[in-house]
Short mmCIF file of C-alpha atoms and ligand atoms in Angstrom, two decimals:
data_model
loop_
_atom_site.label_atom_id
_atom_site.label_comp_id
_atom_site.label_asym_id
_atom_site.label_seq_id
_atom_site.Cartn_x
_atom_site.Cartn_y
_atom_site.Cartn_z
CA MET A 1 26.15 -3.48 28.87
CA PRO A 2 24.26 -6.30 27.19
CA GLU A 3 21.90 -5.10 24.48
CA LEU A 4 18.46 -6.39 23.59
CA PRO A 5 19.54 -9.48 21.59
CA GLU A 6 21.82 -10.68 24.39
CA VAL A 7 19.08 -10.15 26.96
CA GLU A 8 16.60 -12.00 24.77
CA VAL A 9 19.01 -14.95 24.51
CA VAL A 10 19.13 -15.01 28.31
CA ARG A 11 15.35 -14.78 28.52
CA ARG A 12 14.99 -17.80 26.25
CA GLY A 13 17.46 -19.72 28.36
CA LEU A 14 15.51 -18.90 31.50
CA GLU A 15 12.25 -19.83 29.80
CA ARG A 16 13.70 -23.21 29.03
CA TRP A 17 15.45 -23.94 32.34
CA VAL A 18 13.67 -21.96 35.06
CA ALA A 19 10.06 -21.23 34.05
CA HIS A 20 7.32 -23.07 35.96
CA ARG A 21 9.64 -24.21 38.73
CA THR A 22 8.78 -23.51 42.34
CA VAL A 23 11.31 -21.74 44.52
CA ALA A 24 12.40 -23.76 47.57
CA ASP A 25 14.64 -21.07 48.98
CA ALA A 26 16.75 -18.11 47.98
CA GLU A 27 20.09 -17.21 49.50
CA VAL A 28 21.56 -13.71 49.24
CA LEU A 29 25.34 -13.93 49.56
CA HIS A 30 26.04 -10.23 49.05
CA PRO A 31 23.53 -7.59 50.18
CA ARG A 32 24.61 -5.20 47.43
CA ALA A 33 23.07 -7.50 44.84
CA VAL A 34 19.59 -6.84 46.28
CA ARG A 35 20.11 -3.18 47.22
CA ARG A 36 17.27 -2.16 44.89
CA HIS A 37 14.96 -4.29 47.04
CA ILE A 38 14.36 -1.71 49.74
CA ALA A 39 13.00 -4.15 52.34
CA GLY A 40 16.34 -5.98 52.41
CA PRO A 41 17.84 -9.41 51.71
CA ASP A 42 15.74 -11.41 54.18
CA ASP A 43 12.50 -9.96 52.84
CA PHE A 44 13.66 -10.64 49.28
CA ALA A 45 14.40 -14.30 50.04
CA HIS A 46 11.22 -14.77 52.05
CA ARG A 47 8.99 -13.40 49.29
CA LEU A 48 10.38 -15.80 46.70
CA GLU A 49 9.99 -18.95 48.76
CA GLY A 50 7.18 -21.28 47.75
CA HIS A 51 6.29 -19.37 44.59
CA ARG A 52 6.30 -20.71 41.07
CA ILE A 53 8.22 -18.77 38.43
CA GLY A 54 6.08 -17.74 35.45
CA THR A 55 7.24 -17.22 31.88
CA PRO A 56 10.27 -14.90 31.84
CA SER A 57 9.47 -11.62 30.09
CA ARG A 58 11.44 -8.80 28.55
CA ARG A 59 10.93 -5.24 27.44
CA GLY A 60 13.94 -3.64 25.80
CA LYS A 61 16.91 -4.63 27.94
CA TYR A 62 14.77 -5.23 31.02
CA LEU A 63 14.18 -8.82 32.01
CA TRP A 64 11.90 -10.14 34.73
CA LEU A 65 10.57 -13.36 36.22
CA PRO A 66 6.89 -13.16 37.23
CA LEU A 67 5.94 -14.89 40.48
CA GLU A 68 2.74 -16.80 39.81
CA ASP A 69 -0.27 -16.08 42.03
CA THR A 70 1.23 -12.78 43.17
CA ASP A 71 1.30 -9.29 41.72
CA GLN A 72 5.07 -9.28 41.87
CA ALA A 73 8.03 -10.04 39.65
CA VAL A 74 11.79 -10.40 40.07
CA LEU A 75 13.52 -7.83 37.91
CA ALA A 76 17.07 -8.66 36.81
CA HIS A 77 19.58 -5.83 36.45
CA LEU A 78 22.56 -7.23 34.60
CA GLY A 79 24.64 -4.07 34.87
CA MET A 80 28.11 -4.37 33.36
CA SER A 81 29.01 -7.89 34.39
CA GLY A 82 25.88 -9.62 35.76
CA GLN A 83 25.15 -13.18 34.69
CA LEU A 84 22.27 -15.52 35.38
CA LEU A 85 23.50 -19.08 35.33
CA VAL A 86 21.61 -22.34 35.66
CA GLN A 87 24.03 -24.74 37.30
CA PRO A 88 23.94 -28.24 38.79
CA HIS A 89 23.84 -28.11 42.60
CA GLU A 90 27.24 -29.75 42.85
CA THR A 91 29.02 -27.13 40.72
CA PRO A 92 31.30 -25.18 43.07
CA ALA A 93 30.20 -21.63 43.82
CA GLU A 94 31.53 -19.05 41.40
CA LYS A 95 33.95 -16.53 42.88
CA HIS A 96 31.42 -13.72 42.46
CA LEU A 97 28.25 -15.66 43.24
CA ARG A 98 25.81 -13.16 44.79
CA ILE A 99 22.41 -14.87 44.87
CA ARG A 100 21.44 -18.54 44.74
CA VAL A 101 17.86 -19.75 44.11
CA ARG A 102 17.05 -23.43 44.74
CA PHE A 103 13.95 -25.10 43.43
CA ALA A 104 11.54 -27.58 44.97
CA ASP A 105 11.99 -30.26 42.32
CA ALA A 106 14.38 -33.05 41.43
CA LEU A 107 15.89 -31.47 38.30
CA GLY A 108 19.18 -31.01 40.12
CA THR A 109 19.85 -27.44 38.99
CA GLU A 110 19.69 -24.02 40.61
CA LEU A 111 19.63 -20.42 39.40
CA ARG A 112 22.66 -18.31 40.24
CA PHE A 113 23.25 -14.59 39.92
CA VAL A 114 26.96 -13.95 39.47
CA ASP A 115 28.31 -10.42 39.22
CA GLN A 116 31.95 -9.45 39.49
CA ARG A 117 31.40 -5.72 39.78
CA THR A 118 28.04 -5.85 41.59
CA PHE A 119 26.50 -3.02 39.58
CA GLY A 120 23.65 -5.41 38.77
CA GLY A 121 21.28 -7.30 41.01
CA LEU A 122 17.80 -8.67 41.51
CA SER A 123 14.81 -6.86 43.01
CA LEU A 124 11.12 -7.55 43.57
CA HIS A 125 8.52 -5.17 42.23
CA ASP A 126 4.76 -4.86 42.02
CA THR A 127 3.36 -5.49 38.57
CA SER A 128 0.55 -3.79 36.68
CA ALA A 129 -2.43 -5.59 35.14
CA ASP A 130 -0.40 -6.43 32.03
CA GLY A 131 2.38 -7.91 34.16
CA LEU A 132 4.87 -5.06 33.73
CA PRO A 133 6.97 -4.23 36.84
CA ASP A 134 5.99 -0.75 38.04
CA VAL A 135 9.54 0.62 37.90
CA ILE A 136 9.70 0.13 34.13
CA ALA A 137 6.19 1.38 33.32
CA HIS A 138 7.71 4.36 31.47
CA ILE A 139 9.83 2.16 29.19
CA ALA A 140 8.50 2.05 25.62
CA ARG A 141 7.95 -1.20 23.76
CA ASP A 142 10.95 -2.47 21.82
CA PRO A 143 11.05 -2.89 18.04
CA LEU A 144 10.83 -6.70 18.26
CA ASP A 145 7.60 -6.43 20.28
CA PRO A 146 4.62 -7.34 18.03
CA LEU A 147 2.70 -4.46 19.64
CA PHE A 148 5.34 -1.83 18.81
CA ASP A 149 3.51 0.95 16.95
CA ASP A 150 5.58 2.03 13.90
CA GLU A 151 3.24 4.88 13.00
CA ALA A 152 3.21 6.31 16.53
CA PHE A 153 7.02 6.14 16.54
CA HIS A 154 7.16 8.02 13.24
CA GLN A 155 4.78 10.69 14.52
CA ALA A 156 6.87 11.11 17.66
CA LEU A 157 10.00 11.60 15.52
CA ARG A 158 8.23 14.24 13.44
CA ARG A 159 7.06 16.12 16.54
CA LYS A 160 10.35 16.10 18.42
CA ARG A 161 13.17 18.59 18.02
CA THR A 162 15.91 16.02 18.40
CA THR A 163 18.39 14.05 16.32
CA ILE A 164 17.96 10.50 15.14
CA LYS A 165 20.52 8.71 17.31
CA ARG A 166 19.29 10.47 20.44
CA ALA A 167 15.78 9.34 19.52
CA LEU A 168 16.89 5.74 18.97
CA LEU A 169 18.43 5.68 22.45
CA ASP A 170 15.43 7.40 24.10
CA GLN A 171 13.86 4.55 26.09
CA SER A 172 10.55 6.41 26.32
CA LEU A 173 10.22 6.35 22.49
CA ILE A 174 11.71 2.97 21.64
CA SER A 175 13.49 0.63 24.03
CA GLY A 176 16.32 -1.82 23.68
CA VAL A 177 18.41 0.02 21.08
CA GLY A 178 21.87 0.71 22.49
CA ASN A 179 24.87 2.52 21.10
CA ILE A 180 26.18 -0.40 19.04
CA TYR A 181 22.94 -1.37 17.33
CA ALA A 182 22.05 2.30 16.73
CA ASP A 183 25.31 2.83 14.81
CA GLU A 184 24.79 -0.39 12.85
CA ALA A 185 21.19 0.46 11.88
CA LEU A 186 22.08 4.06 10.94
CA TRP A 187 24.93 2.81 8.73
CA ARG A 188 22.59 0.37 6.98
CA ALA A 189 19.99 3.14 6.53
CA ARG A 190 22.69 5.60 5.34
CA LEU A 191 21.58 8.12 7.93
CA HIS A 192 23.94 10.43 9.81
CA TYR A 193 23.50 10.24 13.58
CA GLU A 194 22.87 14.00 13.86
CA ARG A 195 20.03 14.01 11.34
CA PRO A 196 17.06 15.97 12.80
CA THR A 197 14.17 13.55 13.31
CA ALA A 198 11.63 16.10 12.05
CA THR A 199 13.10 15.68 8.53
CA LEU A 200 12.39 11.95 8.30
CA THR A 201 9.67 10.90 5.88
CA ARG A 202 7.42 7.97 6.69
CA PRO A 203 9.26 5.66 4.24
CA ARG A 204 12.63 6.67 5.78
CA THR A 205 11.36 5.86 9.27
CA ALA A 206 10.00 2.53 8.03
CA GLU A 207 13.33 1.73 6.37
CA LEU A 208 15.28 2.61 9.51
CA LEU A 209 13.02 0.47 11.73
CA GLY A 210 13.48 -2.38 9.28
CA HIS A 211 17.26 -2.10 9.64
CA VAL A 212 17.02 -1.91 13.45
CA ARG A 213 15.01 -5.13 13.42
CA ASP A 214 17.35 -6.84 10.93
CA VAL A 215 20.42 -6.01 12.99
CA MET A 216 18.79 -7.32 16.17
CA ASN A 217 17.38 -10.44 14.55
CA THR A 218 20.78 -11.27 13.03
CA ALA A 219 22.38 -10.95 16.47
CA LEU A 220 19.63 -13.12 17.93
CA ALA A 221 20.20 -15.78 15.31
CA VAL A 222 23.89 -15.93 16.24
CA GLY A 223 23.34 -15.79 20.02
CA GLY A 224 20.41 -18.15 19.79
CA THR A 225 22.69 -21.04 19.02
CA SER A 226 24.22 -20.95 22.50
CA PHE A 227 21.13 -20.99 24.72
CA ASP A 228 20.41 -24.60 23.99
CA SER A 229 22.87 -25.74 26.62
CA LEU A 230 22.40 -25.93 30.35
CA TYR A 231 24.67 -22.96 30.77
CA VAL A 232 22.68 -19.78 30.39
CA ASN A 233 25.05 -16.96 29.67
CA VAL A 234 23.09 -13.92 30.57
CA ASN A 235 25.75 -11.35 29.97
CA GLY A 236 25.78 -12.67 26.46
CA GLU A 237 28.73 -12.30 24.25
CA SER A 238 26.56 -13.48 21.43
CA GLY A 239 29.45 -13.75 19.01
CA TYR A 240 27.72 -11.18 16.84
CA PHE A 241 30.11 -8.45 17.83
CA ASP A 242 33.11 -10.27 16.46
CA ARG A 243 31.75 -11.13 13.08
CA SER A 244 29.09 -8.85 11.80
CA LEU A 245 29.71 -5.24 12.70
CA ASP A 246 29.70 -2.79 9.79
CA ALA A 247 30.08 0.45 11.73
CA TYR A 248 30.76 0.15 15.45
CA GLY A 249 34.45 0.00 16.35
CA ARG A 250 35.61 0.34 12.72
CA GLU A 251 37.34 3.76 12.83
CA GLY A 252 39.82 4.08 9.97
CA LEU A 253 38.74 0.81 8.33
CA PRO A 254 37.17 0.93 4.86
CA CYS A 255 33.38 1.24 4.71
CA ASN A 256 31.95 -2.16 3.74
CA ARG A 257 29.86 -0.41 1.08
CA CYS A 258 32.05 2.30 -0.47
CA ALA A 259 35.56 1.73 0.99
CA THR A 260 35.81 5.27 2.41
CA PRO A 261 37.62 5.19 5.79
CA MET A 262 35.07 5.06 8.62
CA ARG A 263 35.09 7.80 11.22
CA ARG A 264 34.51 8.02 14.95
CA ARG A 265 33.20 11.09 16.74
CA PRO A 266 32.62 11.65 20.47
CA TRP A 267 28.91 11.54 21.15
CA MET A 268 27.22 11.97 24.53
CA ASN A 269 30.14 10.44 26.49
CA ARG A 270 30.27 7.63 23.96
CA SER A 271 31.29 7.34 20.33
CA SER A 272 29.49 7.37 17.02
CA TYR A 273 30.96 5.42 14.12
CA PHE A 274 29.87 6.31 10.60
CA CYS A 275 30.89 6.50 6.96
CA PRO A 276 31.38 10.15 5.97
CA LYS A 277 30.36 9.37 2.39
CA CYS A 278 27.37 7.06 2.87
CA GLN A 279 26.07 8.96 5.91
CA ARG A 280 26.27 12.64 5.03
CA ALA A 281 26.15 15.13 7.85
CA PRO A 282 22.95 17.21 7.80
CA ARG A 283 23.33 20.72 6.42
CA VAL A 284 23.33 23.32 9.14
CA THR A 285 20.74 25.95 8.38
CA PRO A 286 21.99 29.46 9.29
ZN1 LIG B 301 30.42 4.26 2.85
#
């Protein structure tokens, strides 16, 4: 699954190559790619035609294209393997091309949704007054959003009887933090993933949020170098994963801070990577 920085790289690519273009026609090549659009492929294509795309927006890992002069937006679900590509018309169709959107201009490029496994797709949704698609109204702002409320987040942590990694992945509290970036931020903050959130002081919460933002901004800086080309890689291997990980995937390797071998533990059908020395497990109170 792409995480927030990869999705933001895609959003920037779409802003550059697709925003403010008017849709000439849309072609659905595989109905499964629009299965979330209940009215079906023909309705999906018909509703796009003749409308101008607004500025692509994102909240957490959710990405959408507003349709100007309507109260609707196209929500992109990237799933495991979904990609949004901007390609010249003459480029042969990709093997797993699912949706093609042509524009009513002479720029010579079109938007393609390519998805090998077809877990992803595009769907149209009504938007609220602030432009948010209704199906993601419950998703909290993400930590890179200027309107994210640090104090409200801290208060929610204090109130909740949960642990810190669960809270970081709770999309109703904070969106866009996935398993990889959670482990990275917790390692930087020297916090164990099972730490009860009620024990976090305000400075600890502030420090943790700072690390979450640093990790994401670093990934963005790496991924941001690739969106300048015509090819918009929406499933974003940003390159960050290869170079800069301090925790995730490093089981048995020395901690980059104290050289203690890193550990991996099963966690909610996934894994948590941590340094047993830098990130002490919370004491269990009898
Ligand atoms: Zn360590």
